[in-house]
mmCIF file of C-alpha atoms and ligand atoms in Angstrom:
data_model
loop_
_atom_site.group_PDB
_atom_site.id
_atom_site.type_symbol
_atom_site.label_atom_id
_atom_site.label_comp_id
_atom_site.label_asym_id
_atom_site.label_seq_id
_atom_site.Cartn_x
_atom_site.Cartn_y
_atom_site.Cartn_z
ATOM 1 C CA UNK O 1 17.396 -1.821 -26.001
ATOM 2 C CA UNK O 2 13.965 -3.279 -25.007
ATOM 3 C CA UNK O 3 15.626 -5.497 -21.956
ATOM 4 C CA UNK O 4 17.606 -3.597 -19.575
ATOM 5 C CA UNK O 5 18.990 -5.139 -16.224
ATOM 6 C CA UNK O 6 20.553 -3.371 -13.341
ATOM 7 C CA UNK O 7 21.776 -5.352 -10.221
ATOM 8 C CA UNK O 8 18.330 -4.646 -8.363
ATOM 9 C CA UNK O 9 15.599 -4.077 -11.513
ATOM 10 C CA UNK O 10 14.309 -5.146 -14.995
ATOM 11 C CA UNK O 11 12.856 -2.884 -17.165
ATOM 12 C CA UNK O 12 11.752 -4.303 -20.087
ATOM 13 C CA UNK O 13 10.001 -1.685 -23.312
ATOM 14 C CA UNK O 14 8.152 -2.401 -25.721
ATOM 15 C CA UNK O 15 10.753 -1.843 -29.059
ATOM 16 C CA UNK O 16 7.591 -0.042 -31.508
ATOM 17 C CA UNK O 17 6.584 2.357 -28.176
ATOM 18 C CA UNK O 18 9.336 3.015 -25.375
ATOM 19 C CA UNK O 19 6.091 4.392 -23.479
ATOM 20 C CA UNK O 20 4.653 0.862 -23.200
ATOM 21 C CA UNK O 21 7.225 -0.647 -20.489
ATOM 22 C CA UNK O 22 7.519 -2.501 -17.249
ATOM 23 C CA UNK O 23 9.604 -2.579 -14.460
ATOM 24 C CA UNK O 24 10.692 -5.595 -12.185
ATOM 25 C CA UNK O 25 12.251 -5.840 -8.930
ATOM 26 C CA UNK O 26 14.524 -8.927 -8.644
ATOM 27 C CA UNK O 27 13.652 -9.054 -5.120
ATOM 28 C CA UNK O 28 10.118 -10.826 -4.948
ATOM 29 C CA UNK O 29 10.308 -11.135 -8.675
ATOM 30 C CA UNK O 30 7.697 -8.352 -8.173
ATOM 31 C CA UNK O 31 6.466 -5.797 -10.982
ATOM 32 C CA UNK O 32 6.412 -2.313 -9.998
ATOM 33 C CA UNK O 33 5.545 -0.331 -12.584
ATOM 34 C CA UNK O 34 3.587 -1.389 -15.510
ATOM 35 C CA UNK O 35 2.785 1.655 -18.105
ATOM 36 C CA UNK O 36 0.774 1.675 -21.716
ATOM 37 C CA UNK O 37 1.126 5.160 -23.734
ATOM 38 C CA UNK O 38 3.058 6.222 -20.705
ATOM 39 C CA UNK O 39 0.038 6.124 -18.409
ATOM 40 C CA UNK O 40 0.377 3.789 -15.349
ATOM 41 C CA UNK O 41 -1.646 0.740 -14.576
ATOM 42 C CA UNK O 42 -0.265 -0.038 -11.411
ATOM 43 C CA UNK O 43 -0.155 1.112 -7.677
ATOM 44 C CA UNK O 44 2.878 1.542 -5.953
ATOM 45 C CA UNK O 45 2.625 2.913 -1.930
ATOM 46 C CA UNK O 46 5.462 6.077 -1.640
ATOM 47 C CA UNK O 47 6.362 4.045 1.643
ATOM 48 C CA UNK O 48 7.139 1.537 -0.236
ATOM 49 C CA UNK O 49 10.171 -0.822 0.677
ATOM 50 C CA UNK O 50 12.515 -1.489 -2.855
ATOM 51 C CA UNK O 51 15.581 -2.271 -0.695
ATOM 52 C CA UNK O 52 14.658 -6.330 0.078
ATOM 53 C CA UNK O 53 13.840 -5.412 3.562
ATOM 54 C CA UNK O 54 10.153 -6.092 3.134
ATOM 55 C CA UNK O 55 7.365 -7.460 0.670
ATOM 56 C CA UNK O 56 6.759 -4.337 -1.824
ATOM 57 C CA UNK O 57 3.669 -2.431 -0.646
ATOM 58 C CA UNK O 58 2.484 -2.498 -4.291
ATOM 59 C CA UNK O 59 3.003 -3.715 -7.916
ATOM 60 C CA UNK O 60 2.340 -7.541 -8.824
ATOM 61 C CA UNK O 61 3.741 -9.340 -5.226
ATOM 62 C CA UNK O 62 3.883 -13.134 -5.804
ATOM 63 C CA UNK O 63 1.963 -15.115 -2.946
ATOM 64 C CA UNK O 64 3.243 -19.015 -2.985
ATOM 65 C CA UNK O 65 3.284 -21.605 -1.215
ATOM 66 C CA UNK O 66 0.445 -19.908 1.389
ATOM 67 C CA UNK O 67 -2.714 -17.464 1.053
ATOM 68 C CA UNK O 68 -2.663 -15.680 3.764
ATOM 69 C CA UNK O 69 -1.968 -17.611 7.235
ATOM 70 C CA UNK O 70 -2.228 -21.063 7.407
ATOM 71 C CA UNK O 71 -4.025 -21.761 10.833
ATOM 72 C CA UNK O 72 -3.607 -25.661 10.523
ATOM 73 C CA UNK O 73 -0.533 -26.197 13.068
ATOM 74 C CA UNK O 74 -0.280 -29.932 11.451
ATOM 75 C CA UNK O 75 0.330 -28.454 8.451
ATOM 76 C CA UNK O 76 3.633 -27.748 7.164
ATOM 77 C CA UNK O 77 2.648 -24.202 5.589
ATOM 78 C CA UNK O 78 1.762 -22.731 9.269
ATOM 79 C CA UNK O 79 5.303 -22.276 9.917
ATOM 80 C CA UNK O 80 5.739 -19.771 7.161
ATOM 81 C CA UNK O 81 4.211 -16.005 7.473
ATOM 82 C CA UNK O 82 1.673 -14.279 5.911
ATOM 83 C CA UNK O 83 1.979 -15.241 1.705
ATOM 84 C CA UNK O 84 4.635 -17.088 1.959
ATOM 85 C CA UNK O 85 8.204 -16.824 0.937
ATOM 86 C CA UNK O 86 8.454 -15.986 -2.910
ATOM 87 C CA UNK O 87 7.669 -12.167 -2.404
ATOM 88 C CA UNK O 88 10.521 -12.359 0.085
ATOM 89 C CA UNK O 89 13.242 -13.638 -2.041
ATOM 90 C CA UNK O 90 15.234 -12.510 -4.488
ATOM 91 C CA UNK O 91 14.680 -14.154 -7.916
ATOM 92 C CA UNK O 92 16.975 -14.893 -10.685
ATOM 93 C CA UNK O 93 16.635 -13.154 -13.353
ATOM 94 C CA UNK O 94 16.670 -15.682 -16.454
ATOM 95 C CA UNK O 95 17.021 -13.550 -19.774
ATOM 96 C CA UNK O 96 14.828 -13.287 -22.300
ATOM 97 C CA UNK O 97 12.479 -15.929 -23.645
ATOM 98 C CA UNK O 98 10.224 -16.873 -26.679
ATOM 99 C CA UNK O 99 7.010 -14.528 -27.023
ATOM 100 C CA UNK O 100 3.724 -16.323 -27.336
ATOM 101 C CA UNK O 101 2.514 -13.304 -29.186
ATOM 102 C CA UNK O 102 3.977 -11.923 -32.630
ATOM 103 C CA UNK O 103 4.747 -8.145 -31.236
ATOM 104 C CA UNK O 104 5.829 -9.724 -27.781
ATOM 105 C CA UNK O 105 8.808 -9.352 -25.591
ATOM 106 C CA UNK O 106 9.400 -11.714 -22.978
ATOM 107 C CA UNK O 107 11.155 -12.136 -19.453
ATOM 108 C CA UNK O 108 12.094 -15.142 -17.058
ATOM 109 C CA UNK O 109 12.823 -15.486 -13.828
ATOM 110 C CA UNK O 110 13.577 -18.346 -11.846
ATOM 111 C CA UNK O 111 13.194 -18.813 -7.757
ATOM 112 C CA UNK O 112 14.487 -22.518 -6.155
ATOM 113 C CA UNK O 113 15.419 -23.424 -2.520
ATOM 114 C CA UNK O 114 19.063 -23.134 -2.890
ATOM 115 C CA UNK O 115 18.993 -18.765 -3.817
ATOM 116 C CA UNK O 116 15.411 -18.019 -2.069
ATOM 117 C CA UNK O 117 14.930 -16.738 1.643
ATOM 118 C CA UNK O 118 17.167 -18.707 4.086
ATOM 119 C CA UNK O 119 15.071 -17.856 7.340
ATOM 120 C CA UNK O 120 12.077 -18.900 5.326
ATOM 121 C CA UNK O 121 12.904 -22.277 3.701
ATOM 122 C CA UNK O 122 14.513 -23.714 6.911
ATOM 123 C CA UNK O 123 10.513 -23.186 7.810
ATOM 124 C CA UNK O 124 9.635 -25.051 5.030
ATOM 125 C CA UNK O 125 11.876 -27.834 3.861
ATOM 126 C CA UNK O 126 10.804 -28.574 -0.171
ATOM 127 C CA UNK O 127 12.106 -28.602 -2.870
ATOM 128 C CA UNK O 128 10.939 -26.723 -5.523
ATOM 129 C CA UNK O 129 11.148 -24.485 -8.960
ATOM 130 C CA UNK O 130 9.272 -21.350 -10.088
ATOM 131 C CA UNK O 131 9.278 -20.045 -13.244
ATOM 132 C CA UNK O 132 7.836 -16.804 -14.238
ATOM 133 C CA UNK O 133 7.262 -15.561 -17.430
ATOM 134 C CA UNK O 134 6.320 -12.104 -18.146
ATOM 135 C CA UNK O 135 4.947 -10.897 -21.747
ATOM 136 C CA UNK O 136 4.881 -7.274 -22.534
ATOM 137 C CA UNK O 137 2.569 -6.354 -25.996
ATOM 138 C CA UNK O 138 1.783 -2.953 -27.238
ATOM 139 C CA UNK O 139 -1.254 -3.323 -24.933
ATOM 140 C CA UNK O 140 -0.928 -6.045 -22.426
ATOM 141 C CA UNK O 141 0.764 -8.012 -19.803
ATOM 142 C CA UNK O 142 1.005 -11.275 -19.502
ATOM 143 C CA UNK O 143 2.133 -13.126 -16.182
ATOM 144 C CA UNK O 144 2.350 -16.795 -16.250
ATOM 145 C CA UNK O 145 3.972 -19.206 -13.789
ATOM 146 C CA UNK O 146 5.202 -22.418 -13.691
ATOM 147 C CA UNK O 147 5.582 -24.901 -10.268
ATOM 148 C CA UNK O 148 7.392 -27.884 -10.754
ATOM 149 C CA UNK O 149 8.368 -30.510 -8.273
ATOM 150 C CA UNK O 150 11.427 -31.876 -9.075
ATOM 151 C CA UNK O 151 11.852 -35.572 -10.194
ATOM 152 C CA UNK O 152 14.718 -36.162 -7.801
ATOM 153 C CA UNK O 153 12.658 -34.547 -4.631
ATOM 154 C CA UNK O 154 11.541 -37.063 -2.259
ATOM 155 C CA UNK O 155 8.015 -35.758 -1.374
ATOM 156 C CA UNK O 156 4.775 -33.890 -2.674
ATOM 157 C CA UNK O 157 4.097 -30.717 -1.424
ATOM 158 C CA UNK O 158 1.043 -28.262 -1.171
ATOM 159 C CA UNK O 159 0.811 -24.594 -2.374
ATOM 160 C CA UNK O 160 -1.537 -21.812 -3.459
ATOM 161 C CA UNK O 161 -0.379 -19.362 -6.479
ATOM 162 C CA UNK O 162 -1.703 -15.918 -6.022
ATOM 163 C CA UNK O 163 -0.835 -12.543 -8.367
ATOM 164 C CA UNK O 164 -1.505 -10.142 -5.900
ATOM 165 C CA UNK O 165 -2.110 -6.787 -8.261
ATOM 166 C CA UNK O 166 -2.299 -3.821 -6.670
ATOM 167 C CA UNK O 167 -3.925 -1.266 -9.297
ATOM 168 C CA UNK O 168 -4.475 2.205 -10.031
ATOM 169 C CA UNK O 169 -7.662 3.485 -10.146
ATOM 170 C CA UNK O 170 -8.698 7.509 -9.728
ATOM 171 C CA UNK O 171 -11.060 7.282 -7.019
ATOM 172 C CA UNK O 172 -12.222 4.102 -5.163
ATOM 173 C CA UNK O 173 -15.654 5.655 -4.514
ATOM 174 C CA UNK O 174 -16.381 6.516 -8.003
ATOM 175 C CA UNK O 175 -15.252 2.503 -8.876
ATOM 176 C CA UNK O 176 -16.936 -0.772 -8.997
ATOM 177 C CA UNK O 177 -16.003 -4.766 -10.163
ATOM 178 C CA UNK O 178 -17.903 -6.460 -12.874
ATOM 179 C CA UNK O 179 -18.569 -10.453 -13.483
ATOM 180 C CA UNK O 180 -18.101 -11.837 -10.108
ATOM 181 C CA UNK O 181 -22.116 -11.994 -9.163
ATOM 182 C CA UNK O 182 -23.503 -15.558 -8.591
ATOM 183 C CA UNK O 183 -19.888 -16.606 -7.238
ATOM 184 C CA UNK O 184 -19.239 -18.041 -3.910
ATOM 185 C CA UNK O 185 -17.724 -15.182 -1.667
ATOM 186 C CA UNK O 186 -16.010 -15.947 1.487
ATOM 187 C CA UNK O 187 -16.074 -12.146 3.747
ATOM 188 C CA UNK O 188 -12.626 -12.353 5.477
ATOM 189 C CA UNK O 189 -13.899 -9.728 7.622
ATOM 190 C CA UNK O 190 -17.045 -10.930 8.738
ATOM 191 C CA UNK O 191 -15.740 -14.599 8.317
ATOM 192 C CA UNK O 192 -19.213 -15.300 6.430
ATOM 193 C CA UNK O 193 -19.988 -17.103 2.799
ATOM 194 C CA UNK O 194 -22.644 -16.641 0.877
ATOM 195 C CA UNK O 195 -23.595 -16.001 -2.796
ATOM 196 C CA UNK O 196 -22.516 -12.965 -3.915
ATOM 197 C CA UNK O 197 -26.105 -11.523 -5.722
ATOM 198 C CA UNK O 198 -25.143 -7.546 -6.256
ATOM 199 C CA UNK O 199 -24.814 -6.851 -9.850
ATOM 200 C CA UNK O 200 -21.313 -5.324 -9.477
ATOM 201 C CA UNK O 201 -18.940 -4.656 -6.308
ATOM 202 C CA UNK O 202 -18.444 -1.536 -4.974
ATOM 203 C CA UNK O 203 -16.767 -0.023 -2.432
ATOM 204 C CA UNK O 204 -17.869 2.202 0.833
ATOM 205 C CA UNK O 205 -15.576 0.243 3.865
ATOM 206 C CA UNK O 206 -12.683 -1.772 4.484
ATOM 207 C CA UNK O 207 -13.075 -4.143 1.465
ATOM 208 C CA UNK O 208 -11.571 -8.437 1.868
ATOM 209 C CA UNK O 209 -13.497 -10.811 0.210
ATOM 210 C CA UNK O 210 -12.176 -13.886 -1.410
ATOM 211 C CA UNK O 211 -14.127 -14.755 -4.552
ATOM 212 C CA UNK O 212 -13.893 -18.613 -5.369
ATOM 213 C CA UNK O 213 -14.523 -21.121 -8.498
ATOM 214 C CA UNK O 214 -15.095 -18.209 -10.204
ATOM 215 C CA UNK O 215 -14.991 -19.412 -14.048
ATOM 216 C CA UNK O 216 -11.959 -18.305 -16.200
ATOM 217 C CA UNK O 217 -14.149 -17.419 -19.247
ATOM 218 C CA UNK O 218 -15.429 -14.653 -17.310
ATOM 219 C CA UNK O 219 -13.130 -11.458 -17.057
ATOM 220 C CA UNK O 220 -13.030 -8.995 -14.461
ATOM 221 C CA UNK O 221 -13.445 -5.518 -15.132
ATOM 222 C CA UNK O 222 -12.529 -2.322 -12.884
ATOM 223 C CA UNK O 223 -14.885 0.150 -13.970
ATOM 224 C CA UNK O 224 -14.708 4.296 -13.307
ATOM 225 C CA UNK O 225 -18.280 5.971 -14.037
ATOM 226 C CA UNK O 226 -18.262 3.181 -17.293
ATOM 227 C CA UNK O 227 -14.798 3.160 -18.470
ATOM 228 C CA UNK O 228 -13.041 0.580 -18.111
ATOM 229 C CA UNK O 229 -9.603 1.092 -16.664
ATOM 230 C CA UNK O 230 -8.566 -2.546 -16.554
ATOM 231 C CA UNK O 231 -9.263 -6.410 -17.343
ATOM 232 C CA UNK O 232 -8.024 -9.238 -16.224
ATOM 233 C CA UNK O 233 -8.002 -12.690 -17.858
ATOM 234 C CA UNK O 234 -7.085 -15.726 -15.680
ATOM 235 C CA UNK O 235 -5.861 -19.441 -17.160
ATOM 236 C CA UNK O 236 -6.023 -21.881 -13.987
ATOM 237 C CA UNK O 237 -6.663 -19.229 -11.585
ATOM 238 C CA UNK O 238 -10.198 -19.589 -10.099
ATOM 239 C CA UNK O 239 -10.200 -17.618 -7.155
ATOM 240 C CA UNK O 240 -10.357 -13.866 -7.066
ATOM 241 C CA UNK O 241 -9.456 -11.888 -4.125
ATOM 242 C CA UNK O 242 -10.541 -8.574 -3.734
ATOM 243 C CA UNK O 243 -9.226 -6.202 -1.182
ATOM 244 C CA UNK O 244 -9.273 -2.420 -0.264
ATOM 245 C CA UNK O 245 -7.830 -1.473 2.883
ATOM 246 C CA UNK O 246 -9.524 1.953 3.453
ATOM 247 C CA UNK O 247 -8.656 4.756 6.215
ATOM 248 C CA UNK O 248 -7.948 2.387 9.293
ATOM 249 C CA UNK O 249 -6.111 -0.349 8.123
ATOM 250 C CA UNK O 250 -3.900 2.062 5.849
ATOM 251 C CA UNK O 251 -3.328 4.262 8.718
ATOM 252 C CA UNK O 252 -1.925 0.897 10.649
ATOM 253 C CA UNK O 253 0.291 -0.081 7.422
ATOM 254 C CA UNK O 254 3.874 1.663 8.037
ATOM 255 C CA UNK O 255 4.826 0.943 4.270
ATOM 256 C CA UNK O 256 1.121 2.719 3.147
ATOM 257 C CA UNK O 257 1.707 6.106 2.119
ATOM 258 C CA UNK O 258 0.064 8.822 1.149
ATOM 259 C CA UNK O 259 -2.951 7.395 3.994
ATOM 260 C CA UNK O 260 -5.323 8.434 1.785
ATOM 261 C CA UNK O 261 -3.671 6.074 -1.018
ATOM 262 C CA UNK O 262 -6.331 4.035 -0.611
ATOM 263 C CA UNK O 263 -8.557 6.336 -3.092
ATOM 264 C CA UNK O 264 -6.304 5.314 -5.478
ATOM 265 C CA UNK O 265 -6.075 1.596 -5.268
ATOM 266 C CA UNK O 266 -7.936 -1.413 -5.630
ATOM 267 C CA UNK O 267 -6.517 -5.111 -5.705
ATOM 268 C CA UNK O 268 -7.831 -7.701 -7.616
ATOM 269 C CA UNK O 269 -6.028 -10.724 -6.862
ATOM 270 C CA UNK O 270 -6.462 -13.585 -9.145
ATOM 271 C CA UNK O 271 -5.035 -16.995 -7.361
ATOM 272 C CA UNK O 272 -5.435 -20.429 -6.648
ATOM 273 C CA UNK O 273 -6.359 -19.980 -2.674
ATOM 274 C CA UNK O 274 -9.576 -21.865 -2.008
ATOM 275 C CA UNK O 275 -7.839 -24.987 -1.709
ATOM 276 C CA UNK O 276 -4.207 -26.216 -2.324
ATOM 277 C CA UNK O 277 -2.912 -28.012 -5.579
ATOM 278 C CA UNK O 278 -0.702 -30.962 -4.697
ATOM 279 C CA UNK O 279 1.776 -31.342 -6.423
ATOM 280 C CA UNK O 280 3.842 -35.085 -6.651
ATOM 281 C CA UNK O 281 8.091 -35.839 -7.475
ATOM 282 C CA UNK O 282 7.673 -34.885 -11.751
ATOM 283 C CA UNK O 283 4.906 -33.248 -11.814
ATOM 284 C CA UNK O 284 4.270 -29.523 -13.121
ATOM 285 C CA UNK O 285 1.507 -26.833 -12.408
ATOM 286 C CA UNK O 286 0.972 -23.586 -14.932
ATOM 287 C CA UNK O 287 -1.381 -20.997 -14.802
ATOM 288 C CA UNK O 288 -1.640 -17.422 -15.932
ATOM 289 C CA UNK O 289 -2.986 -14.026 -15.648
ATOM 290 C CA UNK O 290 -3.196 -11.350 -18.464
ATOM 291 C CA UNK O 291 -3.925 -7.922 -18.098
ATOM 292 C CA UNK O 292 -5.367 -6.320 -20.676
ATOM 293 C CA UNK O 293 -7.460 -3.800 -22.752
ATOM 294 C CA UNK O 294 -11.002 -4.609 -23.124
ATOM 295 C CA UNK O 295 -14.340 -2.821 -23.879
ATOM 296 C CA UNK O 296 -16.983 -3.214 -20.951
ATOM 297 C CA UNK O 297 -18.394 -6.475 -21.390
ATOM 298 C CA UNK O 298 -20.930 -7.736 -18.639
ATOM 299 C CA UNK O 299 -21.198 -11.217 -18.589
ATOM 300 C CA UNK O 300 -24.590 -12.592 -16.978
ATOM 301 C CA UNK O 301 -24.949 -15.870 -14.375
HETATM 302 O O1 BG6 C 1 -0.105 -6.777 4.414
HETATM 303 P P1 BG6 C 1 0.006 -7.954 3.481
HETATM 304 O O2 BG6 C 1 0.606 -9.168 4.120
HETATM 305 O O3 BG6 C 1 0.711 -7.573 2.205
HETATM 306 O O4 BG6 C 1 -1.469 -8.342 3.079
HETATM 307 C C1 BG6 C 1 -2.306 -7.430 2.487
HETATM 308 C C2 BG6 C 1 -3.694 -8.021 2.258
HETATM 309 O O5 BG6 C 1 -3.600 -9.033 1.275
HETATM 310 C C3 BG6 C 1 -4.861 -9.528 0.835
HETATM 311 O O6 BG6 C 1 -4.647 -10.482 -0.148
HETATM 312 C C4 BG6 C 1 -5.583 -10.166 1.991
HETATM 313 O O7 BG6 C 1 -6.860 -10.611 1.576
HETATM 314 C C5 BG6 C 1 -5.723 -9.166 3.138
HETATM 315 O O8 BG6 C 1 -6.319 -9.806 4.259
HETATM 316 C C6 BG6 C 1 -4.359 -8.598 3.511
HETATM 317 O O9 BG6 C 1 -4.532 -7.588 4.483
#
């Protein structure tokens, strides 16, 4: 069986190499585990919440309809908490669908007003339909989601997308970022922008930077002392955040454990967060992420 479904979880293998697998929580529609070979690619805190009480502290959480906090009281997203409402419901789980790619296996799920968070759509009234695809090949993941606005809703409404990977990396000292110099960088720390000039990003403090317009012909690499542990490809997704919470801000995360777990994890966050898409009654918004196996390619400015 390469699709397996429990009342909670998806775990979906690849059918030439059981070791090549992922694992999906219906709640937040939210990958946990994501393995090649057997080794993992993703990081998931031990603290971790799996019961629906809380956003997973790991994994692939799904940030829609708001990056972050909206601060805006006029607008309708302020009402809703930090990222939204997606990683706090419970998606359907659709079946299986049509790979793009000839050794593929592929996943749905679906999240609409009528089965996601109660608490949270009475915050924000719109109708709406996600659909997320997931791809497993023998050596990548593919993520894609579709936003529609129904034909028979009434209004528009606004949203950011975000894939908010958490990933595994040995040590975040010994790690660094490629192709994101010459890019706009907004510090959400320091509340600065500038123009990012360092060659690649590395990391010695609390790390939140939001990368934006960053073009989707250039991947992003995680690095360790030149190997490349990970790449990311993006379809519609300009912005990139980046975040590392380091000793403090782990140490004030309940769900964060071991503390020192931030050694071991780096998120790369590939979204559309700068500003919001718009979407009218009919219309449809895709985009995608893919992670992948790549040899280290810099790309210049
Ligand atoms: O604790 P949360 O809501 O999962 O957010 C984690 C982090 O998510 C990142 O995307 C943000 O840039 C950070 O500012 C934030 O701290």
């Amino acid at each position: 069986m390469t699709v397996q479904e429990t009342e909670t979880k998806v775990v979906v293998s690849h059918p030439k190499d059981h070791s090549t697998q992922f694992t999906v929580l219906k709640y937040g529609a939210t990958v946990i585990s994501y393995k090649t070979k057997g080794n993992e690619n993703l990081f998931l805190s031990e603290a971790a919440k799996l019961d629906g009480s809380k956003p997973v502290r790991g994994g692939i959480p799904l940030v829609f309809p708001v990056f972050g906090k909206e601060s805006d009281p006029v607008n309708p997203l302020s009402k809703l908490p930090q990222h939204g409402l997606a990683r706090n419901s419970t998606w359907e789980f659709l079946g299986e669908s049509s790979p793009k790619e000839k050794d593929g296996v592929a996943v749905q799920f679906g999240l609409y007003p009528e089965i996601a968070n109660e608490e949270l759509t009475k915050l924000w009234n719109y109708d709406f339909t996600l659909i997320l695809t997931l791809e497993l090949t023998e050596s990548s993941l593919r993520t894609n989601i579709e936003v529609s606005n129904p034909i028979s809703s009434k209004t528009d409404f606004k949203f950011h997308w975000l894939f908010h990977t958490y990933f595994k990396i040995d040590d975040i000292e010994d790690t660094f970022i490629t192709n994101l110099t010459g890019n706009n960088v907004y510090d959400q720390l320091l509340k600065e922008n500038y123009i990012d000039k360092l060659p690649v990003i590395q990391f010695q403090e609390e790390f939140d930077k939001i990368y934006s317009n960053v073009d989707s012909s250039r991947m992003v690499q995680i690095v360790d002392r030149g190997e490349v542990l990970h790449t990311v490809k993006r379809s519609q997704l300009p912005d990139l955040v980046v975040w590392n919470p380091w000793i403090e801000k782990s140490a004030g995360m309940a769900d964060f454990e071991p503390k020192t777990g931030f050694k071991n994890m780096v998120c790369v966050e590939a979204g559309h967060v700068k500003n919001y898409i718009d979407l009218k009654p009919g219309e449809k918004w895709t985009a995608e992420q893919i992670l992948c196996e790549e040899k280290l390619k810099y790309q210049a400015i």
